Amino acid sequence: MKTEVFNNLNSLFLSAAQEVFRAIRLKPNFVLGLAAGKTPVLLYKKLVEMSLAQKFSFSQVTTFNLDEYVGITKDHPESFYKFTQEHLFKFLDFKRTEGLNGAATNFKNECIRYEELVQHSGGLDLQILGIGTNGHIGFNEPGSEKSSRTRLVNLSPETQAKIPHPNFEKTPTQGLTLGISNILESKNIIIIATGATKAEAVKNSFSAIESKNYPASFLQSHPHCTLYLDQDSARLLKV
Ligand code: GLP
Protein backbone atom coordinates (compact mmCIF):
# COMPACT_ATOMS: atom_id res chain seq x y z
CA MET A 1 0.00 0.00 0.00
CA LYS A 2 1.30 3.41 -0.96
CA THR A 3 0.55 6.49 1.17
CA GLU A 4 0.55 10.02 -0.20
CA VAL A 5 0.05 13.07 1.98
CA PHE A 6 -0.90 16.35 0.28
CA ASN A 7 -0.59 19.95 1.44
CA ASN A 8 -3.94 20.98 0.03
CA LEU A 9 -7.16 19.41 -1.17
CA ASN A 10 -6.76 20.70 -4.69
CA SER A 11 -3.50 18.84 -5.26
CA LEU A 12 -4.89 15.72 -3.55
CA PHE A 13 -7.97 15.50 -5.75
CA LEU A 14 -6.08 16.54 -8.87
CA SER A 15 -3.61 13.75 -8.31
CA ALA A 16 -6.37 11.20 -7.63
CA ALA A 17 -8.27 12.30 -10.75
CA GLN A 18 -5.09 11.99 -12.80
CA GLU A 19 -4.64 8.44 -11.51
CA VAL A 20 -8.19 7.59 -12.65
CA PHE A 21 -7.61 9.12 -16.09
CA ARG A 22 -4.25 7.37 -16.54
CA ALA A 23 -5.84 4.02 -15.74
CA ILE A 24 -8.81 4.53 -18.08
CA ARG A 25 -6.53 5.64 -20.93
CA LEU A 26 -4.69 2.32 -20.64
CA LYS A 27 -7.93 0.31 -20.77
CA PRO A 28 -10.89 2.09 -22.34
CA ASN A 29 -13.46 -0.61 -21.44
CA PHE A 30 -12.72 0.14 -17.81
CA VAL A 31 -14.76 -1.00 -14.80
CA LEU A 32 -14.85 1.68 -12.13
CA GLY A 33 -16.11 1.21 -8.56
CA LEU A 34 -17.67 4.31 -7.03
CA ALA A 35 -18.11 5.32 -3.39
CA ALA A 36 -20.63 7.82 -2.09
CA GLY A 37 -20.15 10.19 0.86
CA LYS A 38 -18.74 13.70 1.12
CA THR A 39 -15.13 12.71 0.58
CA PRO A 40 -15.16 11.80 -3.14
CA VAL A 41 -17.30 14.79 -4.18
CA LEU A 42 -14.23 16.88 -5.11
CA LEU A 43 -12.73 13.95 -6.99
CA TYR A 44 -15.90 13.58 -9.04
CA LYS A 45 -15.91 17.33 -9.67
CA LYS A 46 -12.34 17.12 -10.97
CA LEU A 47 -13.19 14.15 -13.19
CA VAL A 48 -16.08 16.09 -14.71
CA GLU A 49 -14.01 19.28 -15.20
CA MET A 50 -11.05 17.43 -16.68
CA SER A 51 -13.14 15.28 -18.99
CA LEU A 52 -14.98 18.32 -20.34
CA ALA A 53 -11.72 20.26 -20.79
CA GLN A 54 -9.99 17.32 -22.50
CA LYS A 55 -13.09 16.07 -24.35
CA PHE A 56 -12.38 12.75 -22.68
CA SER A 57 -14.99 10.08 -23.27
CA PHE A 58 -16.18 7.50 -20.74
CA SER A 59 -18.37 5.81 -23.33
CA GLN A 60 -16.73 2.43 -22.82
CA VAL A 61 -16.56 2.69 -19.03
CA THR A 62 -18.92 0.77 -16.74
CA THR A 63 -19.43 1.88 -13.13
CA PHE A 64 -20.50 -0.10 -10.09
CA ASN A 65 -21.60 1.62 -6.92
CA LEU A 66 -20.06 0.24 -3.76
CA ASP A 67 -23.08 0.26 -1.47
CA GLU A 68 -26.67 1.38 -0.94
CA TYR A 69 -29.17 2.04 1.81
CA VAL A 70 -31.83 -0.60 2.33
CA GLY A 71 -35.47 0.44 2.09
CA ILE A 72 -35.19 3.03 -0.66
CA THR A 73 -35.29 2.92 -4.44
CA LYS A 74 -32.47 4.14 -6.70
CA ASP A 75 -34.32 7.37 -7.46
CA HIS A 76 -34.79 8.30 -3.78
CA PRO A 77 -33.13 11.71 -3.22
CA GLU A 78 -30.74 10.23 -0.60
CA SER A 79 -29.85 7.02 -2.43
CA PHE A 80 -26.19 6.52 -3.23
CA TYR A 81 -27.21 5.85 -6.82
CA LYS A 82 -28.86 9.28 -6.96
CA PHE A 83 -25.71 10.76 -5.42
CA THR A 84 -23.51 9.35 -8.17
CA GLN A 85 -26.06 10.42 -10.75
CA GLU A 86 -25.96 14.00 -9.47
CA HIS A 87 -22.18 14.18 -9.22
CA LEU A 88 -21.11 12.09 -12.23
CA PHE A 89 -23.67 10.35 -14.40
CA LYS A 90 -25.50 13.45 -15.48
CA PHE A 91 -22.25 14.96 -16.79
CA LEU A 92 -20.33 12.00 -18.20
CA ASP A 93 -21.18 9.56 -20.99
CA PHE A 94 -20.65 6.25 -19.17
CA LYS A 95 -21.57 3.07 -21.01
CA ARG A 96 -23.39 1.57 -18.00
CA THR A 97 -23.95 2.67 -14.42
CA GLU A 98 -24.88 -0.10 -12.00
CA GLY A 99 -26.00 0.01 -8.39
CA LEU A 100 -27.33 -2.32 -5.72
CA ASN A 101 -31.10 -2.20 -5.37
CA GLY A 102 -31.94 -1.23 -1.79
CA ALA A 103 -35.62 -1.89 -2.50
CA ALA A 104 -35.12 -5.47 -3.72
CA THR A 105 -37.60 -8.05 -2.48
CA ASN A 106 -34.89 -10.65 -1.90
CA PHE A 107 -31.56 -9.21 -0.76
CA LYS A 108 -29.67 -12.47 -1.05
CA ASN A 109 -30.62 -12.75 -4.72
CA GLU A 110 -29.87 -9.06 -5.26
CA CYS A 111 -26.33 -9.52 -3.89
CA ILE A 112 -25.78 -12.59 -6.09
CA ARG A 113 -27.10 -10.70 -9.13
CA TYR A 114 -24.73 -7.79 -8.43
CA GLU A 115 -21.65 -9.94 -7.91
CA GLU A 116 -22.37 -11.78 -11.16
CA LEU A 117 -22.77 -8.48 -12.97
CA VAL A 118 -19.36 -7.32 -11.70
CA GLN A 119 -17.84 -10.63 -12.72
CA HIS A 120 -19.38 -10.61 -16.21
CA SER A 121 -18.05 -7.09 -16.72
CA GLY A 122 -14.53 -8.43 -16.17
CA GLY A 123 -14.17 -7.40 -12.50
CA LEU A 124 -13.37 -4.03 -11.00
CA ASP A 125 -10.32 -2.29 -12.45
CA LEU A 126 -10.32 0.48 -9.86
CA GLN A 127 -12.31 0.94 -6.68
CA ILE A 128 -12.63 4.41 -5.18
CA LEU A 129 -13.17 4.43 -1.42
CA GLY A 130 -13.75 6.79 1.47
CA ILE A 131 -13.43 5.74 5.09
CA GLY A 132 -15.90 5.97 7.96
CA THR A 133 -14.84 7.49 11.28
CA ASN A 134 -15.06 3.95 12.69
CA GLY A 135 -12.78 2.57 9.95
CA HIS A 136 -15.54 1.17 7.74
CA ILE A 137 -15.27 0.93 3.97
CA GLY A 138 -18.50 0.79 2.00
CA PHE A 139 -20.89 -0.52 4.62
CA ASN A 140 -18.37 -3.03 5.92
CA GLU A 141 -18.69 -2.05 9.54
CA PRO A 142 -16.26 -3.04 12.33
CA GLY A 143 -16.46 -6.80 12.78
CA SER A 144 -16.58 -7.47 9.01
CA GLU A 145 -14.48 -10.41 7.95
CA LYS A 146 -11.75 -10.13 5.34
CA SER A 147 -13.54 -12.91 3.45
CA SER A 148 -16.90 -11.09 3.47
CA ARG A 149 -18.83 -10.85 0.20
CA THR A 150 -21.69 -8.69 -1.08
CA ARG A 151 -24.40 -8.78 1.56
CA LEU A 152 -27.06 -7.18 3.70
CA VAL A 153 -25.58 -5.51 6.79
CA ASN A 154 -26.81 -3.70 9.87
CA LEU A 155 -25.50 -0.16 10.09
CA SER A 156 -23.63 0.71 13.26
CA PRO A 157 -25.14 3.39 15.55
CA GLU A 158 -22.18 5.62 14.58
CA THR A 159 -22.98 5.27 10.87
CA GLN A 160 -26.71 5.77 11.43
CA ALA A 161 -26.00 8.96 13.38
CA LYS A 162 -24.20 10.40 10.34
CA ILE A 163 -27.04 9.78 7.88
CA PRO A 164 -28.57 13.04 6.73
CA HIS A 165 -32.25 12.65 7.63
CA PRO A 166 -34.31 15.46 6.12
CA ASN A 167 -35.29 13.37 3.12
CA PHE A 168 -35.80 10.11 4.98
CA GLU A 169 -39.14 9.16 6.52
CA LYS A 170 -37.15 6.74 8.67
CA THR A 171 -33.35 6.67 8.99
CA PRO A 172 -32.00 3.51 7.30
CA THR A 173 -30.73 0.89 9.70
CA GLN A 174 -29.41 -1.52 7.07
CA GLY A 175 -27.41 -1.39 3.87
CA LEU A 176 -26.19 -3.53 0.99
CA THR A 177 -22.48 -3.47 0.33
CA LEU A 178 -19.72 -5.10 -1.65
CA GLY A 179 -17.77 -7.16 0.87
CA ILE A 180 -14.15 -6.76 1.88
CA SER A 181 -13.09 -9.60 -0.40
CA ASN A 182 -14.95 -8.04 -3.36
CA ILE A 183 -13.11 -4.78 -2.71
CA LEU A 184 -9.76 -6.57 -2.43
CA GLU A 185 -10.43 -8.26 -5.79
CA SER A 186 -10.35 -4.87 -7.50
CA LYS A 187 -7.13 -4.56 -9.50
CA ASN A 188 -6.46 -1.08 -8.11
CA ILE A 189 -7.81 0.84 -5.14
CA ILE A 190 -7.80 4.53 -4.26
CA ILE A 191 -8.81 5.33 -0.69
CA ILE A 192 -9.20 8.96 0.30
CA ALA A 193 -9.47 10.49 3.77
CA THR A 194 -9.60 14.22 4.42
CA GLY A 195 -10.08 16.32 7.53
CA ALA A 196 -9.25 15.95 11.21
CA THR A 197 -12.36 13.84 11.91
CA LYS A 198 -10.75 11.00 9.94
CA ALA A 199 -7.35 11.15 11.68
CA GLU A 200 -8.22 8.55 14.31
CA ALA A 201 -9.68 6.10 11.76
CA VAL A 202 -6.61 6.56 9.53
CA LYS A 203 -4.25 5.88 12.42
CA ASN A 204 -6.19 2.84 13.64
CA SER A 205 -6.55 1.37 10.16
CA PHE A 206 -3.12 1.98 8.71
CA SER A 207 -0.60 2.31 11.60
CA ALA A 208 -1.31 -1.10 13.09
CA ILE A 209 -1.73 -4.63 11.77
CA GLU A 210 -4.91 -5.72 9.96
CA SER A 211 -7.92 -6.14 12.20
CA LYS A 212 -11.62 -6.58 11.64
CA ASN A 213 -12.14 -3.85 14.25
CA TYR A 214 -11.01 -1.46 11.49
CA PRO A 215 -12.12 -2.95 8.18
CA ALA A 216 -10.09 -0.44 6.12
CA SER A 217 -6.96 -2.05 7.62
CA PHE A 218 -7.48 -5.04 5.28
CA LEU A 219 -6.42 -2.79 2.40
CA GLN A 220 -2.86 -2.86 3.70
CA SER A 221 -2.26 -6.20 1.98
CA HIS A 222 -3.52 -5.02 -1.42
CA PRO A 223 -0.66 -4.75 -3.96
CA HIS A 224 -2.05 -1.71 -5.80
CA CYS A 225 -3.76 0.47 -3.23
CA THR A 226 -2.99 4.16 -2.76
CA LEU A 227 -4.03 6.06 0.35
CA TYR A 228 -4.62 9.74 -0.38
CA LEU A 229 -4.48 11.91 2.74
CA ASP A 230 -4.41 15.59 3.59
CA GLN A 231 -2.32 16.92 6.49
CA ASP A 232 -5.28 16.78 8.90
CA SER A 233 -6.24 13.17 8.29
CA ALA A 234 -2.56 12.09 8.31
CA ARG A 235 -1.87 13.85 11.61
CA LEU A 236 -1.78 10.74 13.80
CA LEU A 237 -0.44 8.30 11.21
CA LYS A 238 2.83 6.59 12.10
CA VAL A 239 4.58 5.46 8.93
C1 GLP B 1 -20.68 6.07 4.36
C2 GLP B 1 -20.49 5.21 3.10
C3 GLP B 1 -19.05 5.00 2.75
C4 GLP B 1 -18.30 6.30 2.89
C5 GLP B 1 -18.25 6.68 4.34
C6 GLP B 1 -17.59 8.02 4.63
O1 GLP B 1 -21.35 5.41 5.37
N1 GLP B 1 -21.15 3.94 3.19
O2 GLP B 1 -18.93 4.45 1.45
O3 GLP B 1 -16.99 6.15 2.42
O4 GLP B 1 -19.51 6.61 4.96
O5 GLP B 1 -18.42 9.09 4.26
P1 GLP B 1 -17.88 10.58 4.17
O6 GLP B 1 -16.99 10.64 2.99
O7 GLP B 1 -19.12 11.41 3.99
O8 GLP B 1 -17.18 10.87 5.43
CSV table of C-alpha atoms and ligand atoms in Angstrom, one decimal:
chain,number,residue,atom,x,y,z
A,1,MET,CA,0.0,0.0,0.0
A,2,LYS,CA,1.3,3.4,-1.0
A,3,THR,CA,0.5,6.5,1.2
A,4,GLU,CA,0.6,10.0,-0.2
A,5,VAL,CA,0.0,13.1,2.0
A,6,PHE,CA,-0.9,16.3,0.3
A,7,ASN,CA,-0.6,19.9,1.4
A,8,ASN,CA,-3.9,21.0,0.0
A,9,LEU,CA,-7.2,19.4,-1.2
A,10,ASN,CA,-6.8,20.7,-4.7
A,11,SER,CA,-3.5,18.8,-5.3
A,12,LEU,CA,-4.9,15.7,-3.6
A,13,PHE,CA,-8.0,15.5,-5.7
A,14,LEU,CA,-6.1,16.5,-8.9
A,15,SER,CA,-3.6,13.7,-8.3
A,16,ALA,CA,-6.4,11.2,-7.6
A,17,ALA,CA,-8.3,12.3,-10.8
A,18,GLN,CA,-5.1,12.0,-12.8
A,19,GLU,CA,-4.6,8.4,-11.5
A,20,VAL,CA,-8.2,7.6,-12.6
A,21,PHE,CA,-7.6,9.1,-16.1
A,22,ARG,CA,-4.3,7.4,-16.5
A,23,ALA,CA,-5.8,4.0,-15.7
A,24,ILE,CA,-8.8,4.5,-18.1
A,25,ARG,CA,-6.5,5.6,-20.9
A,26,LEU,CA,-4.7,2.3,-20.6
A,27,LYS,CA,-7.9,0.3,-20.8
A,28,PRO,CA,-10.9,2.1,-22.3
A,29,ASN,CA,-13.5,-0.6,-21.4
A,30,PHE,CA,-12.7,0.1,-17.8
A,31,VAL,CA,-14.8,-1.0,-14.8
A,32,LEU,CA,-14.8,1.7,-12.1
A,33,GLY,CA,-16.1,1.2,-8.6
A,34,LEU,CA,-17.7,4.3,-7.0
A,35,ALA,CA,-18.1,5.3,-3.4
A,36,ALA,CA,-20.6,7.8,-2.1
A,37,GLY,CA,-20.1,10.2,0.9
A,38,LYS,CA,-18.7,13.7,1.1
A,39,THR,CA,-15.1,12.7,0.6
A,40,PRO,CA,-15.2,11.8,-3.1
A,41,VAL,CA,-17.3,14.8,-4.2
A,42,LEU,CA,-14.2,16.9,-5.1
A,43,LEU,CA,-12.7,13.9,-7.0
A,44,TYR,CA,-15.9,13.6,-9.0
A,45,LYS,CA,-15.9,17.3,-9.7
A,46,LYS,CA,-12.3,17.1,-11.0
A,47,LEU,CA,-13.2,14.2,-13.2
A,48,VAL,CA,-16.1,16.1,-14.7
A,49,GLU,CA,-14.0,19.3,-15.2
A,50,MET,CA,-11.0,17.4,-16.7
A,51,SER,CA,-13.1,15.3,-19.0
A,52,LEU,CA,-15.0,18.3,-20.3
A,53,ALA,CA,-11.7,20.3,-20.8
A,54,GLN,CA,-10.0,17.3,-22.5
A,55,LYS,CA,-13.1,16.1,-24.4
A,56,PHE,CA,-12.4,12.7,-22.7
A,57,SER,CA,-15.0,10.1,-23.3
A,58,PHE,CA,-16.2,7.5,-20.7
A,59,SER,CA,-18.4,5.8,-23.3
A,60,GLN,CA,-16.7,2.4,-22.8
A,61,VAL,CA,-16.6,2.7,-19.0
A,62,THR,CA,-18.9,0.8,-16.7
A,63,THR,CA,-19.4,1.9,-13.1
A,64,PHE,CA,-20.5,-0.1,-10.1
A,65,ASN,CA,-21.6,1.6,-6.9
A,66,LEU,CA,-20.1,0.2,-3.8
A,67,ASP,CA,-23.1,0.3,-1.5
A,68,GLU,CA,-26.7,1.4,-0.9
A,69,TYR,CA,-29.2,2.0,1.8
A,70,VAL,CA,-31.8,-0.6,2.3
A,71,GLY,CA,-35.5,0.4,2.1
A,72,ILE,CA,-35.2,3.0,-0.7
A,73,THR,CA,-35.3,2.9,-4.4
A,74,LYS,CA,-32.5,4.1,-6.7
A,75,ASP,CA,-34.3,7.4,-7.5
A,76,HIS,CA,-34.8,8.3,-3.8
A,77,PRO,CA,-33.1,11.7,-3.2
A,78,GLU,CA,-30.7,10.2,-0.6
A,79,SER,CA,-29.9,7.0,-2.4
A,80,PHE,CA,-26.2,6.5,-3.2
A,81,TYR,CA,-27.2,5.8,-6.8
A,82,LYS,CA,-28.9,9.3,-7.0
A,83,PHE,CA,-25.7,10.8,-5.4
A,84,THR,CA,-23.5,9.4,-8.2
A,85,GLN,CA,-26.1,10.4,-10.8
A,86,GLU,CA,-26.0,14.0,-9.5
A,87,HIS,CA,-22.2,14.2,-9.2
A,88,LEU,CA,-21.1,12.1,-12.2
A,89,PHE,CA,-23.7,10.3,-14.4
A,90,LYS,CA,-25.5,13.4,-15.5
A,91,PHE,CA,-22.3,15.0,-16.8
A,92,LEU,CA,-20.3,12.0,-18.2
A,93,ASP,CA,-21.2,9.6,-21.0
A,94,PHE,CA,-20.7,6.3,-19.2
A,95,LYS,CA,-21.6,3.1,-21.0
A,96,ARG,CA,-23.4,1.6,-18.0
A,97,THR,CA,-23.9,2.7,-14.4
A,98,GLU,CA,-24.9,-0.1,-12.0
A,99,GLY,CA,-26.0,0.0,-8.4
A,100,LEU,CA,-27.3,-2.3,-5.7
A,101,ASN,CA,-31.1,-2.2,-5.4
A,102,GLY,CA,-31.9,-1.2,-1.8
A,103,ALA,CA,-35.6,-1.9,-2.5
A,104,ALA,CA,-35.1,-5.5,-3.7
A,105,THR,CA,-37.6,-8.0,-2.5
A,106,ASN,CA,-34.9,-10.7,-1.9
A,107,PHE,CA,-31.6,-9.2,-0.8
A,108,LYS,CA,-29.7,-12.5,-1.0
A,109,ASN,CA,-30.6,-12.7,-4.7
A,110,GLU,CA,-29.9,-9.1,-5.3
A,111,CYS,CA,-26.3,-9.5,-3.9
A,112,ILE,CA,-25.8,-12.6,-6.1
A,113,ARG,CA,-27.1,-10.7,-9.1
A,114,TYR,CA,-24.7,-7.8,-8.4
A,115,GLU,CA,-21.7,-9.9,-7.9
A,116,GLU,CA,-22.4,-11.8,-11.2
A,117,LEU,CA,-22.8,-8.5,-13.0
A,118,VAL,CA,-19.4,-7.3,-11.7
A,119,GLN,CA,-17.8,-10.6,-12.7
A,120,HIS,CA,-19.4,-10.6,-16.2
A,121,SER,CA,-18.0,-7.1,-16.7
A,122,GLY,CA,-14.5,-8.4,-16.2
A,123,GLY,CA,-14.2,-7.4,-12.5
A,124,LEU,CA,-13.4,-4.0,-11.0
A,125,ASP,CA,-10.3,-2.3,-12.4
A,126,LEU,CA,-10.3,0.5,-9.9
A,127,GLN,CA,-12.3,0.9,-6.7
A,128,ILE,CA,-12.6,4.4,-5.2
A,129,LEU,CA,-13.2,4.4,-1.4
A,130,GLY,CA,-13.7,6.8,1.5
A,131,ILE,CA,-13.4,5.7,5.1
A,132,GLY,CA,-15.9,6.0,8.0
A,133,THR,CA,-14.8,7.5,11.3
A,134,ASN,CA,-15.1,4.0,12.7
A,135,GLY,CA,-12.8,2.6,10.0
A,136,HIS,CA,-15.5,1.2,7.7
A,137,ILE,CA,-15.3,0.9,4.0
A,138,GLY,CA,-18.5,0.8,2.0
A,139,PHE,CA,-20.9,-0.5,4.6
A,140,ASN,CA,-18.4,-3.0,5.9
A,141,GLU,CA,-18.7,-2.0,9.5
A,142,PRO,CA,-16.3,-3.0,12.3
A,143,GLY,CA,-16.5,-6.8,12.8
A,144,SER,CA,-16.6,-7.5,9.0
A,145,GLU,CA,-14.5,-10.4,8.0
A,146,LYS,CA,-11.7,-10.1,5.3
A,147,SER,CA,-13.5,-12.9,3.5
A,148,SER,CA,-16.9,-11.1,3.5
A,149,ARG,CA,-18.8,-10.9,0.2
A,150,THR,CA,-21.7,-8.7,-1.1
A,151,ARG,CA,-24.4,-8.8,1.6
A,152,LEU,CA,-27.1,-7.2,3.7
A,153,VAL,CA,-25.6,-5.5,6.8
A,154,ASN,CA,-26.8,-3.7,9.9
A,155,LEU,CA,-25.5,-0.2,10.1
A,156,SER,CA,-23.6,0.7,13.3
A,157,PRO,CA,-25.1,3.4,15.5
A,158,GLU,CA,-22.2,5.6,14.6
A,159,THR,CA,-23.0,5.3,10.9
A,160,GLN,CA,-26.7,5.8,11.4
A,161,ALA,CA,-26.0,9.0,13.4
A,162,LYS,CA,-24.2,10.4,10.3
A,163,ILE,CA,-27.0,9.8,7.9
A,164,PRO,CA,-28.6,13.0,6.7
A,165,HIS,CA,-32.2,12.6,7.6
A,166,PRO,CA,-34.3,15.5,6.1
A,167,ASN,CA,-35.3,13.4,3.1
A,168,PHE,CA,-35.8,10.1,5.0
A,169,GLU,CA,-39.1,9.2,6.5
A,170,LYS,CA,-37.1,6.7,8.7
A,171,THR,CA,-33.3,6.7,9.0
A,172,PRO,CA,-32.0,3.5,7.3
A,173,THR,CA,-30.7,0.9,9.7
A,174,GLN,CA,-29.4,-1.5,7.1
A,175,GLY,CA,-27.4,-1.4,3.9
A,176,LEU,CA,-26.2,-3.5,1.0
A,177,THR,CA,-22.5,-3.5,0.3
A,178,LEU,CA,-19.7,-5.1,-1.6
A,179,GLY,CA,-17.8,-7.2,0.9
A,180,ILE,CA,-14.1,-6.8,1.9
A,181,SER,CA,-13.1,-9.6,-0.4
A,182,ASN,CA,-15.0,-8.0,-3.4
A,183,ILE,CA,-13.1,-4.8,-2.7
A,184,LEU,CA,-9.8,-6.6,-2.4
A,185,GLU,CA,-10.4,-8.3,-5.8
A,186,SER,CA,-10.3,-4.9,-7.5
A,187,LYS,CA,-7.1,-4.6,-9.5
A,188,ASN,CA,-6.5,-1.1,-8.1
A,189,ILE,CA,-7.8,0.8,-5.1
A,190,ILE,CA,-7.8,4.5,-4.3
A,191,ILE,CA,-8.8,5.3,-0.7
A,192,ILE,CA,-9.2,9.0,0.3
A,193,ALA,CA,-9.5,10.5,3.8
A,194,THR,CA,-9.6,14.2,4.4
A,195,GLY,CA,-10.1,16.3,7.5
A,196,ALA,CA,-9.3,15.9,11.2
A,197,THR,CA,-12.4,13.8,11.9
A,198,LYS,CA,-10.7,11.0,9.9
A,199,ALA,CA,-7.3,11.1,11.7
A,200,GLU,CA,-8.2,8.5,14.3
A,201,ALA,CA,-9.7,6.1,11.8
A,202,VAL,CA,-6.6,6.6,9.5
A,203,LYS,CA,-4.3,5.9,12.4
A,204,ASN,CA,-6.2,2.8,13.6
A,205,SER,CA,-6.6,1.4,10.2
A,206,PHE,CA,-3.1,2.0,8.7
A,207,SER,CA,-0.6,2.3,11.6
A,208,ALA,CA,-1.3,-1.1,13.1
A,209,ILE,CA,-1.7,-4.6,11.8
A,210,GLU,CA,-4.9,-5.7,10.0
A,211,SER,CA,-7.9,-6.1,12.2
A,212,LYS,CA,-11.6,-6.6,11.6
A,213,ASN,CA,-12.1,-3.9,14.2
A,214,TYR,CA,-11.0,-1.5,11.5
A,215,PRO,CA,-12.1,-2.9,8.2
A,216,ALA,CA,-10.1,-0.4,6.1
A,217,SER,CA,-7.0,-2.1,7.6
A,218,PHE,CA,-7.5,-5.0,5.3
A,219,LEU,CA,-6.4,-2.8,2.4
A,220,GLN,CA,-2.9,-2.9,3.7
A,221,SER,CA,-2.3,-6.2,2.0
A,222,HIS,CA,-3.5,-5.0,-1.4
A,223,PRO,CA,-0.7,-4.8,-4.0
A,224,HIS,CA,-2.0,-1.7,-5.8
A,225,CYS,CA,-3.8,0.5,-3.2
A,226,THR,CA,-3.0,4.2,-2.8
A,227,LEU,CA,-4.0,6.1,0.3
A,228,TYR,CA,-4.6,9.7,-0.4
A,229,LEU,CA,-4.5,11.9,2.7
A,230,ASP,CA,-4.4,15.6,3.6
A,231,GLN,CA,-2.3,16.9,6.5
A,232,ASP,CA,-5.3,16.8,8.9
A,233,SER,CA,-6.2,13.2,8.3
A,234,ALA,CA,-2.6,12.1,8.3
A,235,ARG,CA,-1.9,13.8,11.6
A,236,LEU,CA,-1.8,10.7,13.8
A,237,LEU,CA,-0.4,8.3,11.2
A,238,LYS,CA,2.8,6.6,12.1
A,239,VAL,CA,4.6,5.5,8.9
B,1,GLP,C1,-20.7,6.1,4.4
B,1,GLP,C2,-20.5,5.2,3.1
B,1,GLP,C3,-19.0,5.0,2.7
B,1,GLP,C4,-18.3,6.3,2.9
B,1,GLP,C5,-18.3,6.7,4.3
B,1,GLP,C6,-17.6,8.0,4.6
B,1,GLP,O1,-21.3,5.4,5.4
B,1,GLP,N1,-21.1,3.9,3.2
B,1,GLP,O2,-18.9,4.4,1.4
B,1,GLP,O3,-17.0,6.2,2.4
B,1,GLP,O4,-19.5,6.6,5.0
B,1,GLP,O5,-18.4,9.1,4.3
B,1,GLP,P1,-17.9,10.6,4.2
B,1,GLP,O6,-17.0,10.6,3.0
B,1,GLP,O7,-19.1,11.4,4.0
B,1,GLP,O8,-17.2,10.9,5.4
